[in-house]
Tab-separated table of C-alpha atoms and ligand atoms in Angstrom:
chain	number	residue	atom	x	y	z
A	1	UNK	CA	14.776	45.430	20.337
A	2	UNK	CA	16.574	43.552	23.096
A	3	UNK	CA	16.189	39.663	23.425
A	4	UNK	CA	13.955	40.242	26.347
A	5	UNK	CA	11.933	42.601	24.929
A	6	UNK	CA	11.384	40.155	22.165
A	7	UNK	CA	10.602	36.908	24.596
A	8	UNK	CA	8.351	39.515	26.303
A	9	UNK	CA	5.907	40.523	23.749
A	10	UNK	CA	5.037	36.436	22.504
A	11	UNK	CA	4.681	35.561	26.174
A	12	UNK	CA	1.374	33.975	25.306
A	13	UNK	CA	3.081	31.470	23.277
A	14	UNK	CA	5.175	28.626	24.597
A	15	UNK	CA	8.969	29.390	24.389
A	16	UNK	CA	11.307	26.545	24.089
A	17	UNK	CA	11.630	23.214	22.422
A	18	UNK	CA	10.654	21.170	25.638
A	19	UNK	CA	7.468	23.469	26.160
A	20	UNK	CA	6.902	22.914	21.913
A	21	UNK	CA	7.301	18.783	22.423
A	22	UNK	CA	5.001	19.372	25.346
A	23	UNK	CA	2.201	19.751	23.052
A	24	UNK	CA	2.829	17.068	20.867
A	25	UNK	CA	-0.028	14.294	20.325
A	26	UNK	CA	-1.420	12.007	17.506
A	27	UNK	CA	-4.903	10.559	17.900
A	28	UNK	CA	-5.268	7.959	14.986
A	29	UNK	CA	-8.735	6.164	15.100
A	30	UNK	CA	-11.374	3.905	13.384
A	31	UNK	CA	-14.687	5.391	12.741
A	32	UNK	CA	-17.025	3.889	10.310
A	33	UNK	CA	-17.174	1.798	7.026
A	34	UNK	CA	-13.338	1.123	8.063
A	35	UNK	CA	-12.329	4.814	7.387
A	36	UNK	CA	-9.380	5.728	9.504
A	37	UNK	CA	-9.345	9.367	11.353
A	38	UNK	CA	-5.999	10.968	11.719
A	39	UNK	CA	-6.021	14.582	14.028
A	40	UNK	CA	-2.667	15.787	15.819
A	41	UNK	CA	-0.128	18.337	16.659
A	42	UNK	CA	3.543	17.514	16.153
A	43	UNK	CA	6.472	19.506	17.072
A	44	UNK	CA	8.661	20.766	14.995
A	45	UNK	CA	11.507	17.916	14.614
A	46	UNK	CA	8.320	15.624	14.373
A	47	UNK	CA	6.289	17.315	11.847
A	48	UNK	CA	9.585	18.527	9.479
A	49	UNK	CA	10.151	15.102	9.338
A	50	UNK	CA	7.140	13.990	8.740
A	51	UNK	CA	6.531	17.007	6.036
A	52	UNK	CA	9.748	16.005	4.508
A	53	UNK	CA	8.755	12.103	4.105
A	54	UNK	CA	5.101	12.865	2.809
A	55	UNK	CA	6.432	15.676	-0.029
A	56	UNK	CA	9.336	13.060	-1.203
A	57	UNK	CA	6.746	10.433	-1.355
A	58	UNK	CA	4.062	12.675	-3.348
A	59	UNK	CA	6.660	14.395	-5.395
A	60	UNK	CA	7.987	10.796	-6.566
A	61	UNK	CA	4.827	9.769	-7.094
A	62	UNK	CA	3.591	12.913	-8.823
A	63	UNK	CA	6.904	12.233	-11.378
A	64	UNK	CA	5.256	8.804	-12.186
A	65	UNK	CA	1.738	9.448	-12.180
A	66	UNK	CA	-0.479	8.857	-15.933
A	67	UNK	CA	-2.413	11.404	-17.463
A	68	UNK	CA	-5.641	9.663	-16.165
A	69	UNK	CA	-4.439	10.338	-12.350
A	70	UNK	CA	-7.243	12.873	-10.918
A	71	UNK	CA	-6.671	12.149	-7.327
A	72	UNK	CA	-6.682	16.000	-5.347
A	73	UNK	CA	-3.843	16.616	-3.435
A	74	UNK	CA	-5.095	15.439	-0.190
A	75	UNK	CA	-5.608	12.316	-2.025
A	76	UNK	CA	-2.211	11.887	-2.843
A	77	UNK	CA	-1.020	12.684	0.745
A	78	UNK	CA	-3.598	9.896	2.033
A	79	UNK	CA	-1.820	7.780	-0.698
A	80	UNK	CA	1.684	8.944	0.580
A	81	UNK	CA	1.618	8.080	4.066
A	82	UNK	CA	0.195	4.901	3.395
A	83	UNK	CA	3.247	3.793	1.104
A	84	UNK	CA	5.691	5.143	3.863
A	85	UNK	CA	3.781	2.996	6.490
A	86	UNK	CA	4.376	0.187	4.041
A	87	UNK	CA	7.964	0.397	3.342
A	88	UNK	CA	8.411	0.416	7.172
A	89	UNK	CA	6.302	-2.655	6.998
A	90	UNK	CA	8.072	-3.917	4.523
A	91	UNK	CA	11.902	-3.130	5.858
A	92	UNK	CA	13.479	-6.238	6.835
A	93	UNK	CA	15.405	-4.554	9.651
A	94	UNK	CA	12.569	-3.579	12.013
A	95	UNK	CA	12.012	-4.677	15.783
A	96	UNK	CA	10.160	-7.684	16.155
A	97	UNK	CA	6.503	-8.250	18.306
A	98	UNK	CA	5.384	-11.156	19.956
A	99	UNK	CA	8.197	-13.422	17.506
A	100	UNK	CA	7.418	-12.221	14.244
A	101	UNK	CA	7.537	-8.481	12.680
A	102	UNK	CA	3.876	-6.623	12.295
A	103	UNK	CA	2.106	-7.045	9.589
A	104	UNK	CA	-1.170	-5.899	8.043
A	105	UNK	CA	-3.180	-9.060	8.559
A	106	UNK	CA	-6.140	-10.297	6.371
A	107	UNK	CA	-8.156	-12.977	7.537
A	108	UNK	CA	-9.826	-14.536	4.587
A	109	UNK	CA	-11.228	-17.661	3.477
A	110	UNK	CA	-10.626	-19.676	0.730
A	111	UNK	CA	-14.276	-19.167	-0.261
A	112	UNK	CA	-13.735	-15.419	-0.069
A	113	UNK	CA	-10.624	-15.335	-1.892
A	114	UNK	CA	-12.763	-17.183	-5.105
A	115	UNK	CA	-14.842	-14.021	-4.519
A	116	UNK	CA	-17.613	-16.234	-2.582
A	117	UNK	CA	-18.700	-16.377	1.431
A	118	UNK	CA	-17.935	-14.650	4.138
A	119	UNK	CA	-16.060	-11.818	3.737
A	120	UNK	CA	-12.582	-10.923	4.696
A	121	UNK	CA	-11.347	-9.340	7.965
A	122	UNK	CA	-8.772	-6.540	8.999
A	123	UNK	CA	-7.624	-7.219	12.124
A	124	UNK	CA	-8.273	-3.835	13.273
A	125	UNK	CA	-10.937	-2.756	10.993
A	126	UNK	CA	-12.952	-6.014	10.441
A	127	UNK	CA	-14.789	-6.700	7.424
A	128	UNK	CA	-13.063	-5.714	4.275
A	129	UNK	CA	-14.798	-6.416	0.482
A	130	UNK	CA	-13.567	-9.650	-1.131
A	131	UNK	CA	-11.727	-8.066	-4.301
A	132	UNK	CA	-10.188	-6.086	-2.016
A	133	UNK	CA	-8.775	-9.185	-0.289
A	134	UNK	CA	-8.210	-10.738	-3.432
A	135	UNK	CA	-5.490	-7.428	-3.922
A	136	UNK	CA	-3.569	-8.032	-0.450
A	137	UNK	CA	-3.611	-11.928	-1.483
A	138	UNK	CA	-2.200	-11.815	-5.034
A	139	UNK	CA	1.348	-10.651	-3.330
A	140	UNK	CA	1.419	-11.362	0.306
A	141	UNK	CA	2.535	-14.216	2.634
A	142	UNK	CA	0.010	-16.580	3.517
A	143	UNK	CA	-0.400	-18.160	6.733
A	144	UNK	CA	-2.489	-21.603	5.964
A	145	UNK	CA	-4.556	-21.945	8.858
A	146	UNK	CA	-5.900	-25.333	9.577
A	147	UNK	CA	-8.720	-26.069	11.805
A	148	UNK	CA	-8.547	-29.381	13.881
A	149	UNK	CA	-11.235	-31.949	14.857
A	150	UNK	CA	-12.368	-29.588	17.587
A	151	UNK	CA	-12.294	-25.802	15.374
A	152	UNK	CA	-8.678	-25.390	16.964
A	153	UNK	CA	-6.562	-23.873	14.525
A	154	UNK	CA	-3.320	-25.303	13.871
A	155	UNK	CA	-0.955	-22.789	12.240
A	156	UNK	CA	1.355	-24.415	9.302
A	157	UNK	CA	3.612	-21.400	8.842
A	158	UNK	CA	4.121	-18.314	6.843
A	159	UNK	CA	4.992	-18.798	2.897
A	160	UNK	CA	5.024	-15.478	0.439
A	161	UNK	CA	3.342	-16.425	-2.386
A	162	UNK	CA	5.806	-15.162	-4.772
A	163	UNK	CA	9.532	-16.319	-3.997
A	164	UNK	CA	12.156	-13.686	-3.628
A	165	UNK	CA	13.471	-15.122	-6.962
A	166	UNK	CA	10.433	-15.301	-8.506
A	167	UNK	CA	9.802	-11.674	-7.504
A	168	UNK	CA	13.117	-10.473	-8.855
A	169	UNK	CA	12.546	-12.188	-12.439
A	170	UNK	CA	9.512	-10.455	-12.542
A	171	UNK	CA	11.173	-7.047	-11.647
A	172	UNK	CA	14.157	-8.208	-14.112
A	173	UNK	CA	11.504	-8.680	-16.865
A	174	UNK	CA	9.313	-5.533	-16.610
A	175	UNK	CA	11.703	-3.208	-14.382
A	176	UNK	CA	8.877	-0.706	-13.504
A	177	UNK	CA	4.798	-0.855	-13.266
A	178	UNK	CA	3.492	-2.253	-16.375
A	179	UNK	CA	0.101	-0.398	-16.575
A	180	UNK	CA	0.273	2.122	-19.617
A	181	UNK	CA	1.564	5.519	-18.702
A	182	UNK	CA	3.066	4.559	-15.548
A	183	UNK	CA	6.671	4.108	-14.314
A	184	UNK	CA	6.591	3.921	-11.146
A	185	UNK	CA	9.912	1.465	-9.728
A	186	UNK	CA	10.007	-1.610	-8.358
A	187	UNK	CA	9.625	-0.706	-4.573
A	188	UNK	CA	6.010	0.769	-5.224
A	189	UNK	CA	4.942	-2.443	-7.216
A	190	UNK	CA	3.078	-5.298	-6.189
A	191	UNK	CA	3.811	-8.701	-8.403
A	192	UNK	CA	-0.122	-9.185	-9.721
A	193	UNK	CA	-1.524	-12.157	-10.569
A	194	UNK	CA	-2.676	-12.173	-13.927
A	195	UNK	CA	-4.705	-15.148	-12.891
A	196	UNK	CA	-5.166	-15.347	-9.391
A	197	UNK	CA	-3.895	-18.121	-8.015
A	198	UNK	CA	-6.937	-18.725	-5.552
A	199	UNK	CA	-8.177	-19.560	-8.883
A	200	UNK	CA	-5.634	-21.564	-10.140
A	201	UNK	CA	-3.439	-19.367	-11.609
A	202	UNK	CA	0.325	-20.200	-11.529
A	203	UNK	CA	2.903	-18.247	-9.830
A	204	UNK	CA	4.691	-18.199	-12.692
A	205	UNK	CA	6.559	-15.348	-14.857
A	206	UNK	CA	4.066	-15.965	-17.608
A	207	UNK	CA	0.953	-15.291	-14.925
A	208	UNK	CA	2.528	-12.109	-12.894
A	209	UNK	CA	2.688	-8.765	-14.174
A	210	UNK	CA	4.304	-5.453	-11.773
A	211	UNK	CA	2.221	-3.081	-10.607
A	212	UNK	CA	2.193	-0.001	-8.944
A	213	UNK	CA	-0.397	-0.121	-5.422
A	214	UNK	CA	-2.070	2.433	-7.439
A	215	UNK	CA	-3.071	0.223	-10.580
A	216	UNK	CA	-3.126	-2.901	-9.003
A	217	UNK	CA	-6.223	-1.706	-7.030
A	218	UNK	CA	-7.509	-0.320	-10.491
A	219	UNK	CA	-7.042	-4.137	-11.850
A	220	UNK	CA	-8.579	-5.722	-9.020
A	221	UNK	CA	-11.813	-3.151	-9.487
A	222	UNK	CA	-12.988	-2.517	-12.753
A	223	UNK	CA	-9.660	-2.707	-15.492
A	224	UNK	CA	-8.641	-6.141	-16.425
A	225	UNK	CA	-5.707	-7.132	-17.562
A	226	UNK	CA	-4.925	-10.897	-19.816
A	227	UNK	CA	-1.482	-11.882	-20.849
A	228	UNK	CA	-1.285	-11.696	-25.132
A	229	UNK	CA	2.127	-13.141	-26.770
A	230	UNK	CA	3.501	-12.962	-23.052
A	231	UNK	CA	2.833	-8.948	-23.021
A	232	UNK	CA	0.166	-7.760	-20.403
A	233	UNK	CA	-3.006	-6.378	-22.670
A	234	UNK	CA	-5.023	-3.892	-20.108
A	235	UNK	CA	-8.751	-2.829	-20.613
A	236	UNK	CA	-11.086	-0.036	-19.222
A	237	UNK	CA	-14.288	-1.221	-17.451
A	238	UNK	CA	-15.930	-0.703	-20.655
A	239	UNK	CA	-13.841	-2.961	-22.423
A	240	UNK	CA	-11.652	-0.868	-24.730
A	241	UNK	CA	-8.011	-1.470	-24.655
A	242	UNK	CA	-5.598	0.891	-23.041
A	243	UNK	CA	-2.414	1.792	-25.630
A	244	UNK	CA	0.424	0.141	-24.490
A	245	UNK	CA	4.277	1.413	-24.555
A	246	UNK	CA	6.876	-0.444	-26.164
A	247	UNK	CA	7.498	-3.105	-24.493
A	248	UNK	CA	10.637	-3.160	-21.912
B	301	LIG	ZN1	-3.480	-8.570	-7.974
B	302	LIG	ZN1	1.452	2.069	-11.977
């Protein structure tokens, strides 16, 4: 068959990498309860890269995952492509907007953060539940927003609540999620507080435990975990205590 011939019989079909990128569009939009719609086409630079990122990210995650993981494997795409989003979040290197670099921002007060009040905003999604607040809280920075005598907020600055050194002793101590089963490394982990330290609890070595996203949410709804001889002691909802691994 000649090369013509071949063009000839898909001439139905776009030919060409510009007529391919032509087509390319992402529509990514809230709808309700704060559920987030994704629908696209990519082209085919686009979308290898983006099948290449996503599989990585599963397949690592996959390696880690306990024997109580049931999540489908849409599920753990959904869960994929929001840790990629947050490592690019979380890259030091990226372009900065309006001054600072973007951020997921949760808009919470202090009442909410005891688990209390009015509840906790997104500040594209609006209201979010208080524990899950609590989650972003327990390892975030925190912008202390002060009102003035006329409700004018007077911004006193950005602090992470756990210290870059604080953050590597932690990571030092336990070297990969602590929750039993799991072993997921330190750049999937959250530093929880055992404690939360809207409720006093210290940011201290003896009060944070790593965690994967994953089981952090699970201790923030449901599973508990309490600090026993300085080793993390983890329960179900029902109160029975998961086996632990040696300890690291
Ligand atoms: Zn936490
Ligand atoms: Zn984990």
């Amino acid at each position: 068959m000649t090369r013509s011939a071949g063009v000839e019989s898909r001439r139905d079909y776009p030919t060409g990498e510009d007529s391919l990128r032509e087509r390319r569009r992402l529509h990514v939009s809230p709808t309700v309860f704060g559920m987030v719609r994704i629908d696209g086409d990519l082209d085919p630079d686009t979308g290898e890269t983006v099948l290449t990122a996503l599989r990585s990210c599963v397949d690592a995650d996959f390696r880690s995952a306990d024997q109580q993981d049931r999540r489908s494997p849409g599920q753990r795409r959904a869960d994929a492509l929001g840790e990629i989003c947050r490592r690019w979040l979380d890259s030091s290197d990226r372009p900065q907007v309006g001054g600072e670099r973007p951020h997921v921002t949760v808009t919470v007060g202090l009442e909410a953060l005891r688990g209390r009040g009015e509840p906790a905003e997104f500040d594209y999604l609006g209201p979010i539940g208080h524990e899950a607040a609590r989650t972003w809280a327990c390892d975030a920075s925190v912008s202390r927003v002060v009102l003035g005598p006329r409700s004018e907020p007077l911004d006193v600055g950005r602090t992470p609540v756990v210290l870059a050194p604080m953050r590597r002793a932690v990571v030092v101590r336990d070297r990969e999620c602590r929750f039993p089963g799991c072993d997921r490394p330190p750049p999937w982990c959250d530093a929880h507080h055992v404690v939360h330290w809207a409720d006093g609890g210290p940011t201290a070595l003896s009060n944070l435990v790593l965690l994967c996203r994953r089981h952090h949410r699970l201790v923030h709804q449901g599973f508990t975990v309490e600090m026993t001889d300085g080793r993390p002691v983890f329960r179900r909802p029902d109160g029975s205590i998961l086996q632990d691994r040696a300890p690291p």
